[in-house]
Amino acid sequence: ATALLVFAVYMIPGLWGAPLKAISAFVPPMGTQDFIATGQRNTTKANFSSGTGTALPHPVKYYEQMKLYEPEVVTTYGMVTYFDYDEALAVARNLKLPLMLDFTGINCVNCRKMEGQVWSNPEVMKRLKDSFVIASLYVDAQNVDLQENEQYESKALGRRIETLGDKNADLQVTKYGSNSQPYYFFLDGNGNLLAPDGYGYDPDTGKFTRMLDKVCEAYKKRS
């Protein structure tokens, strides 16, 4: 009874949107909660600037359909994430920043754990906001249909690609030879890999920080 009482008290701040790192992997995305105002999310994004001193363009493609699924770490820390590979790559190229592809899922427990325990670390967060453009590519976004002219047949998945989730899953399998989430790949403005193996699920904050630093160094050398 005492343990349950302590746990209940711990969760109380979450009623007002406070981060609950210990259970961050299991709570639903903040955007799906009625008490989170859409206007508040939009204002947060409008005030964000990259490390270059230039404001990141507001996400456009798929944003209206996907903004509800932005994880707590994104809404809380004023991050900007894109939901379309081509849009994010164009922004990264224009701002001369490396692109981090975040292959993730709406219902991915390990993805929420990485975001809640690793991304939220001050050193990691500083690097992500100052030095990267991020594309969160949800492989299970089956409720977002592609335009008919964007649909195609996938040999890798053995079916017609008709949804955003299928498109992202096909991209991950076909281009990067991976099918697990979360998985992070880092690209330059031309879409070339900066770290060949990427970074899979490993909630070691120090290891992830070193990976980000390694990618930034590789990007500088290539530029």
PDB file of C-alpha atoms in Angstrom:
ATOM      1  CA  ALA A   1       0.000   0.000   0.000  1.00  0.00           C
ATOM      2  CA  THR A   2       2.846   2.383   0.822  1.00  0.00           C
ATOM      3  CA  ALA A   3       4.554   1.685  -2.494  1.00  0.00           C
ATOM      4  CA  LEU A   4       1.344   2.344  -4.416  1.00  0.00           C
ATOM      5  CA  LEU A   5       0.796   5.603  -2.503  1.00  0.00           C
ATOM      6  CA  VAL A   6       4.333   6.794  -3.281  1.00  0.00           C
ATOM      7  CA  PHE A   7       3.858   5.902  -6.940  1.00  0.00           C
ATOM      8  CA  ALA A   8       0.556   7.794  -7.078  1.00  0.00           C
ATOM      9  CA  VAL A   9       2.147  10.889  -5.521  1.00  0.00           C
ATOM     10  CA  TYR A  10       5.022  10.672  -8.032  1.00  0.00           C
ATOM     11  CA  MET A  11       2.540  10.737 -10.920  1.00  0.00           C
ATOM     12  CA  ILE A  12       0.549  13.754  -9.690  1.00  0.00           C
ATOM     13  CA  PRO A  13       2.785  16.393 -11.434  1.00  0.00           C
ATOM     14  CA  GLY A  14       2.128  14.551 -14.684  1.00  0.00           C
ATOM     15  CA  LEU A  15      -1.483  15.764 -14.506  1.00  0.00           C
ATOM     16  CA  TRP A  16      -0.131  19.204 -15.417  1.00  0.00           C
ATOM     17  CA  GLY A  17       2.291  17.988 -18.059  1.00  0.00           C
ATOM     18  CA  ALA A  18       5.446  17.589 -15.938  1.00  0.00           C
ATOM     19  CA  PRO A  19       7.925  15.010 -17.317  1.00  0.00           C
ATOM     20  CA  LEU A  20       7.836  11.604 -15.615  1.00  0.00           C
ATOM     21  CA  LYS A  21      11.122  10.049 -16.706  1.00  0.00           C
ATOM     22  CA  ALA A  22      10.699   6.821 -14.758  1.00  0.00           C
ATOM     23  CA  ILE A  23       7.603   5.879 -16.757  1.00  0.00           C
ATOM     24  CA  SER A  24       8.214   7.944 -19.891  1.00  0.00           C
ATOM     25  CA  ALA A  25       8.331   4.807 -22.039  1.00  0.00           C
ATOM     26  CA  PHE A  26       4.758   3.892 -21.167  1.00  0.00           C
ATOM     27  CA  VAL A  27       2.812   7.160 -21.124  1.00  0.00           C
ATOM     28  CA  PRO A  28       0.920   8.243 -24.276  1.00  0.00           C
ATOM     29  CA  PRO A  29       2.228  11.149 -26.395  1.00  0.00           C
ATOM     30  CA  MET A  30       1.489  14.498 -24.759  1.00  0.00           C
ATOM     31  CA  GLY A  31      -0.186  15.804 -27.888  1.00  0.00           C
ATOM     32  CA  THR A  32      -2.985  13.249 -27.524  1.00  0.00           C
ATOM     33  CA  GLN A  33      -3.984  14.691 -24.150  1.00  0.00           C
ATOM     34  CA  ASP A  34      -6.912  17.115 -24.025  1.00  0.00           C
ATOM     35  CA  PHE A  35      -5.210  19.520 -21.596  1.00  0.00           C
ATOM     36  CA  ILE A  36      -2.330  20.269 -24.001  1.00  0.00           C
ATOM     37  CA  ALA A  37      -3.354  23.271 -26.104  1.00  0.00           C
ATOM     38  CA  THR A  38      -2.535  23.141 -29.794  1.00  0.00           C
ATOM     39  CA  GLY A  39      -1.733  26.832 -29.738  1.00  0.00           C
ATOM     40  CA  GLN A  40       0.834  26.268 -27.010  1.00  0.00           C
ATOM     41  CA  ARG A  41       2.642  23.660 -29.123  1.00  0.00           C
ATOM     42  CA  ASN A  42       2.688  25.937 -32.157  1.00  0.00           C
ATOM     43  CA  THR A  43       4.032  28.891 -30.148  1.00  0.00           C
ATOM     44  CA  THR A  44       6.848  26.780 -28.758  1.00  0.00           C
ATOM     45  CA  LYS A  45       7.973  25.802 -32.237  1.00  0.00           C
ATOM     46  CA  ALA A  46       7.772  29.329 -33.586  1.00  0.00           C
ATOM     47  CA  ASN A  47      10.248  30.530 -30.971  1.00  0.00           C
ATOM     48  CA  PHE A  48      12.891  27.883 -31.652  1.00  0.00           C
ATOM     49  CA  SER A  49      16.160  28.751 -33.371  1.00  0.00           C
ATOM     50  CA  SER A  50      18.934  26.474 -34.502  1.00  0.00           C
ATOM     51  CA  GLY A  51      22.559  26.860 -33.500  1.00  0.00           C
ATOM     52  CA  THR A  52      23.148  28.785 -36.682  1.00  0.00           C
ATOM     53  CA  GLY A  53      20.989  31.647 -35.381  1.00  0.00           C
ATOM     54  CA  THR A  54      18.450  30.985 -38.131  1.00  0.00           C
ATOM     55  CA  ALA A  55      14.942  29.901 -37.175  1.00  0.00           C
ATOM     56  CA  LEU A  56      14.080  26.428 -38.378  1.00  0.00           C
ATOM     57  CA  PRO A  57      11.178  26.464 -40.839  1.00  0.00           C
ATOM     58  CA  HIS A  58       7.975  25.160 -39.325  1.00  0.00           C
ATOM     59  CA  PRO A  59       7.261  21.558 -40.384  1.00  0.00           C
ATOM     60  CA  VAL A  60       4.684  21.408 -43.163  1.00  0.00           C
ATOM     61  CA  LYS A  61       4.279  17.971 -44.713  1.00  0.00           C
ATOM     62  CA  TYR A  62       2.210  15.603 -42.560  1.00  0.00           C
ATOM     63  CA  TYR A  63       2.454  18.004 -39.610  1.00  0.00           C
ATOM     64  CA  GLU A  64      -1.291  18.424 -39.045  1.00  0.00           C
ATOM     65  CA  GLN A  65      -1.823  14.659 -38.991  1.00  0.00           C
ATOM     66  CA  MET A  66       1.256  13.784 -36.927  1.00  0.00           C
ATOM     67  CA  LYS A  67       1.638  16.617 -34.399  1.00  0.00           C
ATOM     68  CA  LEU A  68      -0.520  14.750 -31.874  1.00  0.00           C
ATOM     69  CA  TYR A  69       2.124  12.044 -31.653  1.00  0.00           C
ATOM     70  CA  GLU A  70       5.086  14.288 -30.896  1.00  0.00           C
ATOM     71  CA  PRO A  71       6.749  12.865 -27.770  1.00  0.00           C
ATOM     72  CA  GLU A  72       6.848  14.774 -24.518  1.00  0.00           C
ATOM     73  CA  VAL A  73      10.528  15.628 -24.889  1.00  0.00           C
ATOM     74  CA  VAL A  74       9.778  17.482 -28.138  1.00  0.00           C
ATOM     75  CA  THR A  75       6.897  19.562 -26.800  1.00  0.00           C
ATOM     76  CA  THR A  76       8.518  20.236 -23.418  1.00  0.00           C
ATOM     77  CA  TYR A  77      11.895  21.410 -24.713  1.00  0.00           C
ATOM     78  CA  GLY A  78      10.678  23.321 -27.765  1.00  0.00           C
ATOM     79  CA  MET A  79      12.260  21.026 -30.318  1.00  0.00           C
ATOM     80  CA  VAL A  80      11.382  20.999 -33.997  1.00  0.00           C
ATOM     81  CA  THR A  81      11.015  17.640 -35.707  1.00  0.00           C
ATOM     82  CA  TYR A  82       9.954  16.969 -39.271  1.00  0.00           C
ATOM     83  CA  PHE A  83       7.793  14.089 -40.433  1.00  0.00           C
ATOM     84  CA  ASP A  84       8.938  13.872 -44.036  1.00  0.00           C
ATOM     85  CA  TYR A  85      12.387  12.741 -45.181  1.00  0.00           C
ATOM     86  CA  ASP A  86      12.639  15.063 -48.195  1.00  0.00           C
ATOM     87  CA  GLU A  87      11.453  18.126 -46.292  1.00  0.00           C
ATOM     88  CA  ALA A  88      13.936  17.532 -43.471  1.00  0.00           C
ATOM     89  CA  LEU A  89      16.802  16.885 -45.890  1.00  0.00           C
ATOM     90  CA  ALA A  90      16.084  20.162 -47.708  1.00  0.00           C
ATOM     91  CA  VAL A  91      16.134  22.079 -44.409  1.00  0.00           C
ATOM     92  CA  ALA A  92      19.402  20.404 -43.352  1.00  0.00           C
ATOM     93  CA  ARG A  93      20.973  21.264 -46.704  1.00  0.00           C
ATOM     94  CA  ASN A  94      19.866  24.905 -46.544  1.00  0.00           C
ATOM     95  CA  LEU A  95      21.010  25.405 -42.944  1.00  0.00           C
ATOM     96  CA  LYS A  96      24.213  23.393 -43.435  1.00  0.00           C
ATOM     97  CA  LEU A  97      23.466  21.077 -40.534  1.00  0.00           C
ATOM     98  CA  PRO A  98      23.623  17.278 -40.288  1.00  0.00           C
ATOM     99  CA  LEU A  99      20.309  15.439 -40.471  1.00  0.00           C
ATOM    100  CA  MET A 100      19.302  12.843 -37.870  1.00  0.00           C
ATOM    101  CA  LEU A 101      16.778  10.308 -39.113  1.00  0.00           C
ATOM    102  CA  ASP A 102      14.782   9.009 -36.173  1.00  0.00           C
ATOM    103  CA  PHE A 103      13.015   5.828 -37.239  1.00  0.00           C
ATOM    104  CA  THR A 104      10.415   5.548 -34.540  1.00  0.00           C
ATOM    105  CA  GLY A 105       6.879   4.377 -33.812  1.00  0.00           C
ATOM    106  CA  ILE A 106       3.748   5.751 -32.225  1.00  0.00           C
ATOM    107  CA  ASN A 107       3.480   2.613 -30.085  1.00  0.00           C
ATOM    108  CA  CYS A 108       7.216   2.044 -29.588  1.00  0.00           C
ATOM    109  CA  VAL A 109       8.078   1.693 -25.889  1.00  0.00           C
ATOM    110  CA  ASN A 110      11.846   1.742 -26.423  1.00  0.00           C
ATOM    111  CA  CYS A 111      11.512   4.894 -28.562  1.00  0.00           C
ATOM    112  CA  ARG A 112       9.775   6.697 -25.692  1.00  0.00           C
ATOM    113  CA  LYS A 113      12.470   5.471 -23.306  1.00  0.00           C
ATOM    114  CA  MET A 114      15.244   6.875 -25.511  1.00  0.00           C
ATOM    115  CA  GLU A 115      13.443  10.211 -25.810  1.00  0.00           C
ATOM    116  CA  GLY A 116      12.526  10.480 -22.143  1.00  0.00           C
ATOM    117  CA  GLN A 117      15.835   9.339 -20.664  1.00  0.00           C
ATOM    118  CA  VAL A 118      18.453  10.162 -23.312  1.00  0.00           C
ATOM    119  CA  TRP A 119      17.179  13.039 -25.469  1.00  0.00           C
ATOM    120  CA  SER A 120      16.131  14.974 -22.360  1.00  0.00           C
ATOM    121  CA  ASN A 121      19.655  14.871 -20.921  1.00  0.00           C
ATOM    122  CA  PRO A 122      20.962  18.487 -20.966  1.00  0.00           C
ATOM    123  CA  GLU A 123      24.110  17.629 -22.953  1.00  0.00           C
ATOM    124  CA  VAL A 124      22.180  15.597 -25.510  1.00  0.00           C
ATOM    125  CA  MET A 125      19.402  18.161 -25.786  1.00  0.00           C
ATOM    126  CA  LYS A 126      21.892  20.983 -26.382  1.00  0.00           C
ATOM    127  CA  ARG A 127      23.483  19.079 -29.258  1.00  0.00           C
ATOM    128  CA  LEU A 128      20.182  18.071 -30.820  1.00  0.00           C
ATOM    129  CA  LYS A 129      18.781  21.604 -30.746  1.00  0.00           C
ATOM    130  CA  ASP A 130      21.965  23.441 -31.734  1.00  0.00           C
ATOM    131  CA  SER A 131      23.568  21.114 -34.243  1.00  0.00           C
ATOM    132  CA  PHE A 132      20.992  18.886 -35.939  1.00  0.00           C
ATOM    133  CA  VAL A 133      17.864  18.816 -38.042  1.00  0.00           C
ATOM    134  CA  ILE A 134      15.672  15.911 -36.930  1.00  0.00           C
ATOM    135  CA  ALA A 135      13.230  13.851 -38.970  1.00  0.00           C
ATOM    136  CA  SER A 136      10.973  11.612 -36.882  1.00  0.00           C
ATOM    137  CA  LEU A 137       9.865   8.928 -39.328  1.00  0.00           C
ATOM    138  CA  TYR A 138       7.037   6.886 -37.823  1.00  0.00           C
ATOM    139  CA  VAL A 139       6.879   3.398 -39.299  1.00  0.00           C
ATOM    140  CA  ASP A 140       3.428   2.659 -37.845  1.00  0.00           C
ATOM    141  CA  ALA A 141       1.602   5.799 -38.995  1.00  0.00           C
ATOM    142  CA  GLN A 142      -1.078   3.790 -40.777  1.00  0.00           C
ATOM    143  CA  ASN A 143      -3.731   6.484 -40.360  1.00  0.00           C
ATOM    144  CA  VAL A 144      -1.956   8.894 -42.745  1.00  0.00           C
ATOM    145  CA  ASP A 145      -2.644   8.073 -46.390  1.00  0.00           C
ATOM    146  CA  LEU A 146      -0.259   9.026 -49.178  1.00  0.00           C
ATOM    147  CA  GLN A 147      -1.474  10.885 -52.237  1.00  0.00           C
ATOM    148  CA  GLU A 148      -2.217   8.517 -55.094  1.00  0.00           C
ATOM    149  CA  ASN A 149       0.743   9.828 -57.110  1.00  0.00           C
ATOM    150  CA  GLU A 150       3.058   9.067 -54.153  1.00  0.00           C
ATOM    151  CA  GLN A 151       2.013   5.421 -53.829  1.00  0.00           C
ATOM    152  CA  TYR A 152       4.222   2.661 -55.227  1.00  0.00           C
ATOM    153  CA  GLU A 153       5.013  -1.040 -55.036  1.00  0.00           C
ATOM    154  CA  SER A 154       7.673  -2.145 -52.564  1.00  0.00           C
ATOM    155  CA  LYS A 155       9.732  -5.233 -53.296  1.00  0.00           C
ATOM    156  CA  ALA A 156      11.225  -5.163 -49.799  1.00  0.00           C
ATOM    157  CA  LEU A 157       7.868  -5.177 -48.015  1.00  0.00           C
ATOM    158  CA  GLY A 158       6.061  -7.132 -50.702  1.00  0.00           C
ATOM    159  CA  ARG A 159       3.068  -4.799 -50.890  1.00  0.00           C
ATOM    160  CA  ARG A 160       1.859  -1.475 -52.220  1.00  0.00           C
ATOM    161  CA  ILE A 161       2.978   1.535 -50.188  1.00  0.00           C
ATOM    162  CA  GLU A 162      -0.149   3.545 -49.425  1.00  0.00           C
ATOM    163  CA  THR A 163       0.460   5.065 -45.970  1.00  0.00           C
ATOM    164  CA  LEU A 164       3.114   7.232 -44.350  1.00  0.00           C
ATOM    165  CA  GLY A 165       4.038   4.381 -42.014  1.00  0.00           C
ATOM    166  CA  ASP A 166       4.626   1.995 -44.905  1.00  0.00           C
ATOM    167  CA  LYS A 167       6.680   4.636 -46.738  1.00  0.00           C
ATOM    168  CA  ASN A 168       8.960   5.148 -43.726  1.00  0.00           C
ATOM    169  CA  ALA A 169       9.278   1.417 -43.050  1.00  0.00           C
ATOM    170  CA  ASP A 170      10.189   0.800 -46.683  1.00  0.00           C
ATOM    171  CA  LEU A 171      12.776   3.598 -46.569  1.00  0.00           C
ATOM    172  CA  GLN A 172      14.401   2.121 -43.470  1.00  0.00           C
ATOM    173  CA  VAL A 173      14.565  -1.399 -44.870  1.00  0.00           C
ATOM    174  CA  THR A 174      15.448  -0.558 -48.472  1.00  0.00           C
ATOM    175  CA  LYS A 175      17.966   2.232 -47.983  1.00  0.00           C
ATOM    176  CA  TYR A 176      19.468   1.476 -44.576  1.00  0.00           C
ATOM    177  CA  GLY A 177      19.015  -2.269 -44.153  1.00  0.00           C
ATOM    178  CA  SER A 178      17.346  -1.953 -40.775  1.00  0.00           C
ATOM    179  CA  ASN A 179      13.875  -2.733 -39.464  1.00  0.00           C
ATOM    180  CA  SER A 180      14.058  -2.089 -35.718  1.00  0.00           C
ATOM    181  CA  GLN A 181      12.979   0.992 -33.793  1.00  0.00           C
ATOM    182  CA  PRO A 182      14.290   3.230 -32.494  1.00  0.00           C
ATOM    183  CA  TYR A 183      17.139   3.505 -34.950  1.00  0.00           C
ATOM    184  CA  TYR A 184      19.052   6.667 -35.797  1.00  0.00           C
ATOM    185  CA  PHE A 185      20.928   7.395 -38.998  1.00  0.00           C
ATOM    186  CA  PHE A 186      22.917  10.557 -39.636  1.00  0.00           C
ATOM    187  CA  LEU A 187      23.206  12.198 -43.048  1.00  0.00           C
ATOM    188  CA  ASP A 188      24.890  15.153 -44.712  1.00  0.00           C
ATOM    189  CA  GLY A 189      23.012  17.550 -46.978  1.00  0.00           C
ATOM    190  CA  ASN A 190      23.394  15.182 -49.927  1.00  0.00           C
ATOM    191  CA  GLY A 191      21.817  12.281 -48.091  1.00  0.00           C
ATOM    192  CA  ASN A 192      25.097  10.448 -47.500  1.00  0.00           C
ATOM    193  CA  LEU A 193      25.690   8.608 -44.236  1.00  0.00           C
ATOM    194  CA  LEU A 194      27.972  10.270 -41.683  1.00  0.00           C
ATOM    195  CA  ALA A 195      28.094   7.192 -39.436  1.00  0.00           C
ATOM    196  CA  PRO A 196      27.739   3.965 -41.448  1.00  0.00           C
ATOM    197  CA  ASP A 197      26.170   1.831 -38.710  1.00  0.00           C
ATOM    198  CA  GLY A 198      23.899   4.475 -37.222  1.00  0.00           C
ATOM    199  CA  TYR A 199      22.745   4.048 -33.623  1.00  0.00           C
ATOM    200  CA  GLY A 200      20.227   1.489 -32.386  1.00  0.00           C
ATOM    201  CA  TYR A 201      18.443   1.188 -29.075  1.00  0.00           C
ATOM    202  CA  ASP A 202      20.961   1.861 -26.312  1.00  0.00           C
ATOM    203  CA  PRO A 203      19.887   4.235 -23.492  1.00  0.00           C
ATOM    204  CA  ASP A 204      23.499   5.020 -22.559  1.00  0.00           C
ATOM    205  CA  THR A 205      23.535   8.823 -22.480  1.00  0.00           C
ATOM    206  CA  GLY A 206      27.309   9.080 -22.691  1.00  0.00           C
ATOM    207  CA  LYS A 207      27.484   6.751 -25.684  1.00  0.00           C
ATOM    208  CA  PHE A 208      24.758   8.662 -27.531  1.00  0.00           C
ATOM    209  CA  THR A 209      26.475  11.978 -26.778  1.00  0.00           C
ATOM    210  CA  ARG A 210      29.748  10.671 -28.183  1.00  0.00           C
ATOM    211  CA  MET A 211      27.933   9.516 -31.304  1.00  0.00           C
ATOM    212  CA  LEU A 212      26.489  12.997 -31.854  1.00  0.00           C
ATOM    213  CA  ASP A 213      29.931  14.552 -31.425  1.00  0.00           C
ATOM    214  CA  LYS A 214      31.434  12.044 -33.852  1.00  0.00           C
ATOM    215  CA  VAL A 215      28.757  12.850 -36.428  1.00  0.00           C
ATOM    216  CA  CYS A 216      29.294  16.607 -36.087  1.00  0.00           C
ATOM    217  CA  GLU A 217      33.029  16.167 -36.566  1.00  0.00           C
ATOM    218  CA  ALA A 218      32.484  14.006 -39.650  1.00  0.00           C
ATOM    219  CA  TYR A 219      30.097  16.601 -41.050  1.00  0.00           C
ATOM    220  CA  LYS A 220      32.610  19.403 -40.539  1.00  0.00           C
ATOM    221  CA  LYS A 221      35.347  17.439 -42.292  1.00  0.00           C
ATOM    222  CA  ARG A 222      33.061  16.618 -45.198  1.00  0.00           C
ATOM    223  CA  SER A 223      31.877  20.225 -45.527  1.00  0.00           C
TER     224      SER A 223
END
